[in-house]
Coordinates of C-alpha atoms in Angstrom, one line a residue:
Chain A
M1 CA -14.7 -17.4 -15.4
I2 CA -16.7 -14.2 -15.9
S3 CA -13.8 -12.2 -14.6
A4 CA -11.4 -13.9 -17.1
V5 CA -13.7 -12.9 -19.9
L6 CA -14.0 -9.4 -18.6
L7 CA -10.2 -9.0 -18.2
L8 CA -9.6 -10.3 -21.7
L9 CA -12.2 -7.9 -23.1
L10 CA -10.5 -5.1 -21.3
I11 CA -7.1 -6.1 -22.6
A12 CA -8.5 -6.5 -26.1
A13 CA -10.2 -3.1 -26.0
V14 CA -6.9 -1.5 -24.9
V15 CA -4.8 -3.3 -27.4
I16 CA -6.9 -3.0 -30.6
G17 CA -8.9 0.0 -29.5
P18 CA -6.7 2.6 -31.1
F19 CA -7.1 1.0 -34.5
I20 CA -10.9 1.2 -34.3
W21 CA -11.4 4.4 -32.4
R22 CA -9.2 6.7 -34.4
V23 CA -9.7 9.9 -32.4
S24 CA -6.6 11.7 -31.1
I25 CA -6.0 11.8 -27.4
S26 CA -4.9 15.4 -27.4
D27 CA -7.2 17.2 -29.8
I28 CA -8.4 20.3 -27.9
D29 CA -11.9 21.6 -28.5
V30 CA -12.8 23.9 -25.7
V31 CA -16.3 24.5 -27.0
A32 CA -17.1 20.8 -26.6
G33 CA -15.6 20.7 -23.1
L34 CA -17.1 18.7 -20.2
Q35 CA -19.8 17.0 -22.3
G36 CA -21.5 13.9 -21.1
P37 CA -21.5 10.7 -23.1
S38 CA -22.8 11.2 -26.7
L39 CA -22.4 9.5 -30.1
A40 CA -19.4 11.7 -31.1
H41 CA -17.7 11.1 -27.7
P42 CA -19.0 7.8 -26.2
F43 CA -17.3 8.5 -22.8
G44 CA -17.8 12.3 -23.0
T45 CA -15.0 14.9 -22.9
D46 CA -12.8 16.6 -20.3
D47 CA -12.5 20.3 -19.6
L48 CA -10.4 20.9 -22.7
G49 CA -12.7 18.9 -25.0
Q50 CA -10.4 16.0 -25.3
D51 CA -12.1 12.7 -26.1
L52 CA -12.2 10.5 -23.0
L53 CA -12.6 7.2 -24.8
A54 CA -9.3 7.7 -26.7
R55 CA -7.6 8.8 -23.5
M56 CA -8.9 5.9 -21.6
I57 CA -7.7 3.4 -24.2
Y58 CA -4.2 5.0 -24.2
G59 CA -4.1 5.1 -20.4
G60 CA -5.3 1.6 -20.1
R61 CA -2.3 0.4 -22.1
I62 CA 0.0 2.1 -19.7
S63 CA -1.8 1.1 -16.6
L64 CA -1.9 -2.6 -17.6
A65 CA 1.6 -2.6 -18.9
V66 CA 2.9 -1.1 -15.6
G67 CA 0.9 -3.8 -13.7
L68 CA 2.4 -6.7 -15.7
A69 CA 5.9 -5.3 -15.8
A70 CA 6.0 -4.5 -12.0
M71 CA 4.6 -8.1 -11.3
L72 CA 7.4 -9.6 -13.4
V73 CA 10.0 -7.5 -11.4
S74 CA 8.5 -8.5 -8.0
V75 CA 8.2 -12.2 -8.9
F76 CA 11.7 -12.3 -10.3
V77 CA 13.3 -10.6 -7.2
G78 CA 11.1 -12.5 -4.8
T79 CA 11.8 -15.9 -6.4
L80 CA 15.5 -15.2 -6.4
I81 CA 15.7 -14.1 -2.8
G82 CA 13.3 -16.8 -1.6
A83 CA 15.3 -19.5 -3.5
L84 CA 18.6 -18.3 -2.1
A85 CA 17.1 -18.2 1.5
G86 CA 15.5 -21.5 1.0
M87 CA 18.6 -23.3 -0.2
S88 CA 21.1 -21.9 2.2
R89 CA 21.5 -23.6 5.5
G90 CA 23.5 -20.9 7.1
A91 CA 23.6 -17.2 7.9
L92 CA 22.6 -16.1 4.4
G93 CA 19.1 -17.5 4.8
Y94 CA 18.6 -15.7 8.1
G95 CA 20.1 -12.5 6.7
L96 CA 17.8 -12.6 3.7
M97 CA 14.7 -13.2 5.9
W98 CA 15.7 -10.4 8.1
L99 CA 15.9 -8.2 5.0
T100 CA 12.5 -9.4 3.9
D101 CA 10.9 -8.6 7.3
L102 CA 12.6 -5.2 7.2
F103 CA 11.1 -4.4 3.8
L104 CA 7.7 -5.7 5.0
S105 CA 7.7 -3.1 7.8
L106 CA 8.7 -0.2 5.5
P107 CA 5.8 2.2 4.8
Q108 CA 5.4 1.6 1.1
L109 CA 3.5 4.5 -0.2
P110 CA 5.6 7.2 1.5
L111 CA 8.8 5.4 0.3
L112 CA 7.4 5.1 -3.2
L113 CA 6.6 8.8 -3.3
M114 CA 10.1 9.6 -1.9
L115 CA 11.9 7.4 -4.5
I116 CA 9.9 8.9 -7.3
Y117 CA 10.6 12.4 -6.0
L118 CA 14.4 11.7 -5.7
F119 CA 15.0 9.8 -8.9
R120 CA 12.5 11.3 -11.3
D121 CA 14.7 14.0 -12.8
G122 CA 17.7 11.8 -13.4
L123 CA 15.8 9.1 -15.2
K124 CA 13.8 11.6 -17.2
A125 CA 17.1 13.0 -18.6
L126 CA 18.3 9.5 -19.5
F127 CA 15.2 7.9 -21.1
G128 CA 12.9 10.8 -21.9
P129 CA 9.9 11.9 -19.8
E130 CA 7.6 8.9 -20.5
G131 CA 10.1 6.1 -20.7
G132 CA 12.1 7.2 -17.7
I133 CA 9.0 7.4 -15.5
F134 CA 7.8 4.1 -16.8
I135 CA 11.1 2.4 -15.8
L136 CA 11.2 4.1 -12.5
I137 CA 7.6 3.3 -11.5
V138 CA 7.9 -0.3 -12.6
L139 CA 11.2 -0.8 -10.7
V140 CA 10.0 0.9 -7.6
I141 CA 6.6 -0.8 -7.4
G142 CA 8.1 -4.2 -8.2
G143 CA 11.1 -3.6 -5.9
L144 CA 8.7 -2.9 -2.9
R145 CA 6.4 -5.8 -3.4
W146 CA 8.6 -8.9 -3.7
M147 CA 8.5 -9.8 0.0
P148 CA 5.3 -12.1 0.0
V149 CA 6.7 -14.0 -3.0
A150 CA 10.1 -14.4 -1.3
R151 CA 8.4 -15.8 1.8
L152 CA 6.3 -18.2 -0.2
V153 CA 9.2 -19.5 -2.2
R154 CA 11.3 -19.9 0.8
A155 CA 8.7 -21.9 2.6
Q156 CA 8.2 -24.1 -0.4
F157 CA 11.9 -24.7 -0.8
L158 CA 12.4 -25.6 2.8
S159 CA 10.0 -28.5 2.5
L160 CA 10.8 -29.5 -1.1
R161 CA 14.5 -29.7 -0.7
E162 CA 14.2 -32.5 1.8
K163 CA 11.9 -34.6 -0.5
E164 CA 13.1 -37.9 -1.9
F165 CA 13.1 -36.8 -5.5
V166 CA 15.4 -33.9 -4.8
E167 CA 17.6 -36.3 -2.8
A168 CA 17.6 -38.6 -5.7
A169 CA 18.7 -35.8 -8.0
R170 CA 21.4 -34.9 -5.6
A171 CA 22.6 -38.5 -5.4
L172 CA 22.8 -38.6 -9.2
G173 CA 25.2 -35.7 -9.0
A174 CA 23.0 -32.8 -10.0
S175 CA 24.5 -29.5 -9.2
P176 CA 22.6 -27.2 -6.8
V177 CA 21.6 -25.0 -9.7
R178 CA 20.2 -27.9 -11.6
Q179 CA 18.4 -29.2 -8.5
V180 CA 16.8 -25.8 -8.1
V181 CA 15.9 -25.1 -11.7
R182 CA 14.8 -28.5 -12.9
H183 CA 13.5 -30.1 -9.7
I184 CA 12.5 -27.7 -6.9
L185 CA 11.4 -24.6 -8.7
P186 CA 8.7 -26.2 -11.0
N187 CA 7.1 -27.7 -7.9
A188 CA 7.1 -24.4 -6.0
L189 CA 5.5 -22.4 -8.8
G190 CA 1.8 -22.7 -7.8
P191 CA 1.7 -20.2 -4.9
V192 CA 4.1 -17.9 -6.9
I193 CA 1.6 -17.8 -9.8
I194 CA -1.2 -16.9 -7.4
A195 CA 0.9 -14.2 -5.6
G196 CA 2.0 -12.9 -9.0
T197 CA -1.6 -12.5 -10.2
I198 CA -2.6 -10.6 -7.1
D199 CA 0.6 -8.5 -7.6
V200 CA -0.7 -7.3 -10.9
A201 CA -3.8 -5.9 -9.3
A202 CA -1.7 -4.3 -6.5
A203 CA 0.7 -2.7 -9.0
I204 CA -2.2 -1.3 -11.0
I205 CA -3.6 0.3 -7.8
A206 CA -0.1 1.6 -6.9
E207 CA 0.4 3.2 -10.2
S208 CA -3.1 4.8 -10.2
T209 CA -2.5 6.0 -6.7
L210 CA 0.8 7.7 -7.7
S211 CA -0.9 9.3 -10.8
F212 CA -3.8 10.3 -8.6
L213 CA -1.5 12.1 -6.2
G214 CA -0.1 13.9 -9.3
L215 CA 3.3 12.2 -8.9
G216 CA 3.1 9.5 -11.6
F217 CA 3.3 10.0 -15.3
P218 CA 3.7 13.5 -16.7
P219 CA 0.4 15.5 -17.1
D220 CA 0.1 15.0 -20.8
T221 CA 0.2 11.2 -20.5
P222 CA -3.3 10.1 -19.6
T223 CA -3.2 7.0 -17.4
W224 CA -6.4 6.0 -15.6
G225 CA -5.2 7.4 -12.3
R226 CA -4.1 10.7 -13.9
I227 CA -7.5 11.1 -15.6
L228 CA -9.1 10.6 -12.3
Y229 CA -6.8 13.2 -10.7
D230 CA -7.7 15.7 -13.4
A231 CA -11.4 15.0 -13.0
K232 CA -11.6 15.3 -9.2
D233 CA -12.0 19.1 -9.3
F234 CA -14.9 18.9 -11.7
L235 CA -17.1 16.3 -9.8
D236 CA -20.1 18.6 -9.6
I237 CA -20.3 19.4 -13.4
G238 CA -18.7 16.4 -15.0
P239 CA -19.1 13.3 -12.9
H240 CA -18.7 11.0 -16.0
W241 CA -15.1 12.2 -16.3
A242 CA -14.3 10.5 -12.9
L243 CA -16.6 7.6 -13.2
F244 CA -15.2 6.0 -16.4
P245 CA -11.5 5.8 -15.4
G246 CA -12.4 4.8 -11.8
G247 CA -14.7 2.1 -13.1
A248 CA -12.0 0.8 -15.4
I249 CA -9.5 0.5 -12.5
F250 CA -12.1 -1.2 -10.4
I251 CA -13.1 -3.7 -13.1
A252 CA -9.5 -4.5 -13.9
V253 CA -8.6 -5.0 -10.2
V254 CA -11.7 -7.0 -9.3
A255 CA -11.3 -9.3 -12.3
I256 CA -7.6 -9.9 -11.6
N257 CA -8.3 -10.6 -7.9
F258 CA -11.1 -13.0 -8.8
I259 CA -8.8 -14.8 -11.1
G260 CA -6.2 -15.0 -8.4
D261 CA -8.8 -16.4 -6.0
G262 CA -9.9 -19.0 -8.6
L263 CA -6.3 -20.0 -9.2
R264 CA -5.9 -20.4 -5.5
D265 CA -8.8 -22.8 -5.3
A266 CA -7.5 -24.7 -8.3
L267 CA -3.8 -24.9 -7.4
D268 CA -3.9 -25.0 -3.6
A269 CA -6.4 -27.7 -2.7
R270 CA -5.6 -27.5 1.0
K271 CA -7.2 -24.1 1.3
V272 CA -10.6 -25.3 0.2
I273 CA -12.8 -26.4 3.0
Chain B
M1 CA 4.9 -10.0 30.7
S2 CA 6.9 -6.8 31.2
Q3 CA 10.0 -8.7 30.4
Y4 CA 8.4 -9.9 27.2
I5 CA 7.5 -6.3 26.2
L6 CA 11.0 -5.2 27.0
R7 CA 12.4 -7.9 24.7
R8 CA 10.1 -6.8 21.9
L9 CA 11.3 -3.2 22.3
M10 CA 14.8 -4.4 22.0
I11 CA 13.9 -6.1 18.7
A12 CA 12.1 -3.0 17.4
I13 CA 15.3 -0.9 17.7
P14 CA 17.3 -2.8 15.0
S15 CA 14.4 -2.6 12.6
L16 CA 14.1 1.1 13.1
L17 CA 17.9 1.4 12.5
G18 CA 17.5 -0.7 9.4
I19 CA 14.7 1.5 8.1
S20 CA 16.7 4.7 8.8
L21 CA 19.7 3.1 7.0
V22 CA 17.5 2.3 3.9
L23 CA 16.1 5.9 3.9
F24 CA 19.6 7.4 4.2
V25 CA 21.1 5.2 1.5
V26 CA 18.2 6.2 -0.9
L27 CA 18.8 9.8 -0.2
A28 CA 22.6 9.5 -0.6
L29 CA 22.2 7.5 -3.9
A30 CA 19.8 10.0 -5.3
P31 CA 21.1 12.2 -8.1
G32 CA 21.2 15.9 -7.3
D33 CA 22.3 17.7 -4.3
P34 CA 20.1 18.8 -1.3
F35 CA 21.8 22.1 -1.6
S36 CA 21.1 22.6 -5.3
E37 CA 18.6 25.3 -4.3
L38 CA 21.5 27.3 -2.8
A39 CA 23.9 26.4 -5.6
T40 CA 21.7 27.8 -8.3
N41 CA 21.1 30.9 -6.3
P42 CA 23.5 33.6 -7.7
N43 CA 23.3 35.6 -4.5
V44 CA 25.2 32.9 -2.6
P45 CA 28.9 33.2 -3.1
P46 CA 30.9 30.0 -3.6
E47 CA 32.8 30.5 -0.3
V48 CA 29.6 30.6 1.6
Q49 CA 28.4 27.4 -0.2
A50 CA 31.6 25.6 0.6
A51 CA 31.4 26.7 4.3
L52 CA 27.8 25.5 4.4
R53 CA 28.8 22.1 2.9
A54 CA 31.6 21.8 5.4
K55 CA 29.2 22.7 8.3
F56 CA 26.6 20.1 7.3
G57 CA 29.3 17.6 6.6
L58 CA 28.3 17.0 3.0
D59 CA 31.9 16.2 1.9
D60 CA 32.5 13.6 4.6
P61 CA 32.6 9.8 3.8
I62 CA 29.1 8.3 3.7
Y63 CA 29.2 6.3 7.0
L64 CA 30.1 9.5 8.9
R65 CA 27.3 11.3 7.3
Y66 CA 24.9 8.6 8.3
L67 CA 26.1 8.7 11.9
H68 CA 25.8 12.4 12.0
W69 CA 22.3 12.3 10.6
L70 CA 21.2 9.6 13.0
A71 CA 22.6 11.5 16.0
A72 CA 20.7 14.6 14.9
M73 CA 17.4 12.6 14.4
V74 CA 17.8 11.1 17.9
H75 CA 18.4 14.5 19.4
G76 CA 15.2 15.8 17.9
D77 CA 17.1 18.0 15.5
W78 CA 15.1 17.2 12.3
G79 CA 16.2 20.1 10.2
F80 CA 14.5 23.1 8.8
S81 CA 11.8 23.2 6.1
F82 CA 13.1 25.0 3.0
V83 CA 9.6 26.2 2.1
S84 CA 7.8 27.2 5.3
R85 CA 10.9 28.2 7.2
V86 CA 9.8 26.3 10.3
D87 CA 11.5 23.5 12.2
V88 CA 10.4 20.2 10.7
D89 CA 9.5 18.7 14.1
T90 CA 7.1 21.5 15.0
L91 CA 5.5 21.2 11.5
I92 CA 5.0 17.4 11.9
L93 CA 3.8 17.6 15.5
Q94 CA 1.2 20.1 14.4
R95 CA -0.2 17.7 11.9
L96 CA 0.3 14.3 13.5
P97 CA -2.7 14.3 15.8
T98 CA -5.1 14.8 12.8
T99 CA -3.6 11.8 11.0
L100 CA -3.7 9.6 14.1
Y101 CA -7.3 10.7 14.8
V102 CA -8.5 9.7 11.3
V103 CA -6.4 6.5 11.1
G104 CA -7.4 5.5 14.6
S105 CA -11.1 6.0 14.2
S106 CA -11.1 4.2 10.9
Q107 CA -9.3 1.2 12.4
L108 CA -11.9 1.2 15.1
L109 CA -14.7 1.3 12.6
A110 CA -13.1 -1.5 10.6
L111 CA -12.8 -3.7 13.7
L112 CA -16.4 -3.0 14.7
I113 CA -17.6 -4.1 11.2
A114 CA -15.1 -6.9 10.6
I115 CA -15.2 -8.9 13.8
P116 CA -19.0 -9.4 14.1
V117 CA -19.5 -9.9 10.3
G118 CA -16.5 -12.3 10.0
V119 CA -17.5 -14.3 13.2
Y120 CA -21.1 -14.6 12.1
A121 CA -20.1 -15.6 8.6
A122 CA -17.8 -18.3 9.9
T123 CA -20.4 -19.8 12.2
R124 CA -22.6 -20.3 9.1
P125 CA -20.2 -21.1 6.3
Y126 CA -21.6 -21.0 2.8
S127 CA -24.9 -19.6 4.0
L128 CA -26.5 -16.6 2.1
F129 CA -25.0 -14.2 4.7
D130 CA -21.6 -15.7 4.3
Q131 CA -21.7 -15.4 0.6
L132 CA -22.9 -11.8 0.7
A133 CA -20.3 -10.9 3.2
N134 CA -17.6 -12.5 1.0
T135 CA -18.7 -10.7 -2.1
F136 CA -18.8 -7.4 -0.4
A137 CA -15.4 -7.9 1.2
F138 CA -14.0 -8.8 -2.2
I139 CA -15.4 -5.7 -3.9
G140 CA -14.4 -3.6 -0.9
F141 CA -10.7 -4.4 -1.1
S142 CA -10.6 -4.2 -4.9
L143 CA -11.9 -0.6 -4.8
P144 CA -9.0 1.7 -4.4
T145 CA -9.4 4.3 -1.7
F146 CA -9.1 7.2 -4.1
F147 CA -12.0 5.9 -6.2
T148 CA -14.3 5.2 -3.1
G149 CA -13.4 8.7 -1.8
I150 CA -14.5 10.3 -5.1
L151 CA -17.7 8.2 -5.2
F152 CA -18.5 9.2 -1.7
I153 CA -18.0 12.9 -2.5
L154 CA -20.2 12.5 -5.6
V155 CA -23.0 10.8 -3.7
F156 CA -23.0 12.5 -0.3
S157 CA -21.6 15.9 -1.1
V158 CA -22.6 16.7 -4.7
K159 CA -25.8 14.8 -5.1
L160 CA -27.3 14.7 -1.6
D161 CA -25.4 17.6 -0.1
W162 CA -25.3 16.0 3.3
L163 CA -21.6 16.2 4.2
P164 CA -18.8 18.7 3.5
F165 CA -16.0 17.4 1.3
V166 CA -13.3 19.7 2.5
Y167 CA -11.9 19.2 5.9
T168 CA -11.4 22.4 7.8
S169 CA -9.6 22.7 11.1
V170 CA -10.7 25.9 12.6
P171 CA -10.0 26.0 16.3
G172 CA -13.1 26.4 18.4
S173 CA -15.1 24.8 21.1
G174 CA -18.7 24.0 22.1
I175 CA -21.2 21.5 21.0
P176 CA -21.8 22.8 17.4
W177 CA -18.1 22.9 16.7
L178 CA -17.7 19.4 18.0
L179 CA -20.6 18.2 15.8
E180 CA -19.1 19.9 12.8
M181 CA -15.7 18.2 13.5
I182 CA -17.4 14.8 13.6
R183 CA -19.5 15.5 10.6
Q184 CA -16.6 16.3 8.4
A185 CA -14.6 13.3 9.6
I186 CA -17.4 10.9 8.6
M187 CA -16.5 10.5 4.9
P188 CA -12.7 10.1 5.3
V189 CA -13.1 7.6 8.2
M190 CA -15.8 5.7 6.2
V191 CA -13.5 5.4 3.2
L192 CA -10.5 4.2 5.1
G193 CA -12.5 2.1 7.5
L194 CA -14.6 0.2 4.9
F195 CA -11.4 -0.5 2.9
Q196 CA -9.8 -2.0 6.0
A197 CA -13.0 -3.8 7.1
A198 CA -13.1 -5.6 3.8
S199 CA -9.8 -7.4 4.1
M200 CA -10.2 -7.8 7.9
T201 CA -13.5 -9.6 7.4
R202 CA -11.8 -12.2 5.3
F203 CA -9.0 -12.7 7.8
V204 CA -11.5 -13.1 10.7
R205 CA -13.6 -15.5 8.8
S206 CA -10.8 -17.8 7.7
A207 CA -9.1 -17.7 11.1
M208 CA -12.4 -18.6 12.8
L209 CA -13.0 -21.4 10.3
D210 CA -9.6 -22.8 11.1
V211 CA -10.2 -22.9 14.8
I212 CA -13.9 -23.8 14.9
R213 CA -13.4 -27.4 13.8
L214 CA -10.7 -28.2 16.5
D215 CA -11.4 -30.9 19.1
Y216 CA -11.4 -28.6 22.1
V217 CA -14.3 -26.7 20.6
T218 CA -16.3 -29.9 20.3
T219 CA -15.4 -30.6 23.9
A220 CA -16.7 -27.2 25.0
R221 CA -19.9 -27.9 23.2
A222 CA -20.2 -31.4 24.7
K223 CA -19.8 -29.9 28.2
G224 CA -23.1 -28.2 27.4
L225 CA -21.9 -24.6 27.0
G226 CA -24.1 -22.3 24.9
Q227 CA -23.2 -21.4 21.3
A228 CA -22.5 -17.8 22.2
K229 CA -20.2 -18.7 25.0
V230 CA -18.3 -21.3 22.9
I231 CA -17.8 -18.8 20.1
V232 CA -16.8 -15.8 22.1
K233 CA -14.8 -17.4 24.9
H234 CA -13.2 -20.4 23.2
V235 CA -13.0 -19.9 19.5
M236 CA -12.6 -16.1 19.1
R237 CA -9.6 -15.7 21.5
N238 CA -7.6 -18.3 19.6
A239 CA -8.8 -17.1 16.2
M240 CA -7.6 -13.6 16.9
I241 CA -3.9 -14.5 17.0
P242 CA -3.4 -14.8 13.3
V243 CA -5.8 -11.9 12.7
V244 CA -3.6 -9.6 14.8
T245 CA -0.6 -10.7 12.7
L246 CA -2.4 -9.9 9.5
I247 CA -3.7 -6.6 10.7
A248 CA -0.1 -5.6 11.7
L249 CA 1.1 -6.6 8.3
Q250 CA -1.6 -4.3 6.8
M251 CA -0.4 -1.2 8.7
P252 CA 1.8 0.1 5.9
A253 CA -1.2 -0.1 3.5
V254 CA -3.3 1.7 6.1
F255 CA -0.9 4.6 6.2
G256 CA -0.8 4.6 2.4
G257 CA -4.5 4.8 2.3
A258 CA -4.4 7.6 4.8
I259 CA -2.1 9.6 2.5
V260 CA -4.6 9.2 -0.3
T261 CA -7.6 10.0 1.9
E262 CA -6.0 13.1 3.3
Q263 CA -5.2 14.3 -0.2
I264 CA -8.8 13.8 -1.4
F265 CA -10.6 15.4 1.5
R266 CA -7.8 17.9 2.1
I267 CA -7.2 16.9 5.6
P268 CA -4.3 18.7 7.2
G269 CA -2.4 15.6 8.3
I270 CA 1.1 14.4 7.7
G271 CA 0.1 12.6 4.5
S272 CA -0.9 15.8 2.8
L273 CA 2.2 17.4 4.2
L274 CA 4.2 14.8 2.5
I275 CA 2.6 15.4 -0.9
S276 CA 2.8 19.1 -0.7
S277 CA 6.5 19.0 0.3
I278 CA 7.3 16.6 -2.5
L279 CA 5.6 19.0 -4.9
A280 CA 7.6 21.9 -3.4
N281 CA 11.0 19.9 -3.4
D282 CA 11.2 20.3 0.4
T283 CA 13.7 17.5 1.1
P284 CA 14.0 17.7 4.9
V285 CA 10.3 17.5 5.4
V286 CA 10.0 14.6 2.9
M287 CA 12.7 12.6 4.7
A288 CA 11.2 13.3 8.2
V289 CA 7.6 12.5 7.2
T290 CA 8.7 9.2 5.6
F291 CA 10.7 8.4 8.8
V292 CA 7.7 9.2 11.0
F293 CA 5.5 6.9 8.9
A294 CA 8.1 4.1 9.3
C295 CA 8.2 4.7 13.1
L296 CA 4.4 4.5 13.2
V297 CA 4.4 1.2 11.4
V298 CA 7.1 -0.2 13.8
L299 CA 5.0 1.1 16.7
F300 CA 1.9 -0.7 15.5
N301 CA 3.9 -3.9 15.0
L302 CA 5.0 -3.5 18.6
I303 CA 1.4 -3.1 19.8
A304 CA 0.5 -6.3 17.8
D305 CA 3.3 -8.2 19.6
V306 CA 2.0 -7.0 23.0
L307 CA -1.5 -8.2 22.0
Y308 CA -0.1 -11.7 21.2
G309 CA 1.3 -11.9 24.6
W310 CA -2.1 -11.1 26.0
L311 CA -4.0 -13.4 23.7
D312 CA -1.7 -16.4 24.1
P313 CA 0.3 -16.2 27.4
R314 CA 2.6 -19.0 26.2
I315 CA 4.2 -16.6 23.7
S316 CA 5.4 -14.3 26.4
F317 CA 7.3 -17.1 28.3
R318 CA 9.2 -18.2 25.3

């Protein structure tokens, strides 16, 4: 409950923040560099004197948007593969599950880094530096996190497709697509929603990790991870610079994870003891 | 048992092949040419370029290139770093022990924290201890490793000045050198270990709770066995089976955390090698390090399989 309020506050701050806090993210004022929190700069300034609150609001938009978009990609791919594997009674199901297991044993972060490294320049040329990286990061993070969703959906489908109400629909002449979309999928959504919630948190961490390693968004785009990356060399003189973005990531992730946990208790009664 | 291990090994080979195929396809699909460094260099005449392309088989059909590449990898011919002008395998072998040392000791730390805490919490569900452990576990796995790393540096290096935050690997010997090596590994191992311990504690607790209410446990108690003996000998052994699965599934995340930790504390392991070679556009090293990480993940899955066989002898006869 508290975490839902926290998350809503965070989202509200990020969405309407720029209309209230009208300081530019890139105004350079070297004289006012590395100041702690003050009235003029509530979150302090970085080494170039850029206002951290404005940068955090801007970065939060990107970080949360990446989290949501990557979750949508992973839920979509996972549901599709899980549904196909769950409905097929032949080799396709086994093949897809083998693929899922293969992806589960891939080392994700190295692969993520490698994909970004290889495709970065091509997409940058196509969609511009920010848009290209956004699409790439969302696709890659989402494309490497669909496996748990696929397994959940398949498990649900395997039991649901033998239930009487599905059999009734089949007897009435419903096509397989209609059986899936109207009858099976709505009943399988509970675990998918939980997994999707937790995926948002994981995607935010993944994006921040990439930016923290210096391989995410371009340097002039301040995401939370990127601000942390810039701050890590100034820990002794400007600790506030690292604490604010790190704290924001932590609050967002904890809040989302708690919501996921609460949803699990609410939707999946069997887990509660 | 040995037959079972052999069977597991045979299953690991296709998954390694699959991973290598994924890596190769990614590399082949990527825009740009691994030889662009040479192509843009005006000192290399076009004939030499064409000869090089023919030598490395870059104009062959894709399945032939995959087979060539695979054969070279199996032979230990991993290519040549563009940047440091050293064979990739010597570069990796130099740095692998450091990574394994840090990852191994942090896994050990995580087990030493997670098993006692998880078991104790499960024997007293919903007690104060259980709730505290749960809350800390939740916070622990929500804190990304890069932020804990920075917090640790802030507290223990900047404010308290107890521990060094840059990992140096000067060769040496003797007790002071050994102490220094341990001292500088404390923070990275703590960061990675605590992160792992957080999720493991939850696994251990829920697995213990699943087993502890089964009838055979009541039987053991009814026989008059002591609480400690019931928990350790009867409950824990069965509860560890799902825990081993979950820990094996976590291995990719562990190595991801290791990359981040190596980067924060500047540990000269293969994770920081990966980052520096990505920044330097050193394709052969990037490919090889990614493949090594994949092999490590498969290796740990194999170890998990062997552990199943030991925990539940029925599995190895199937």
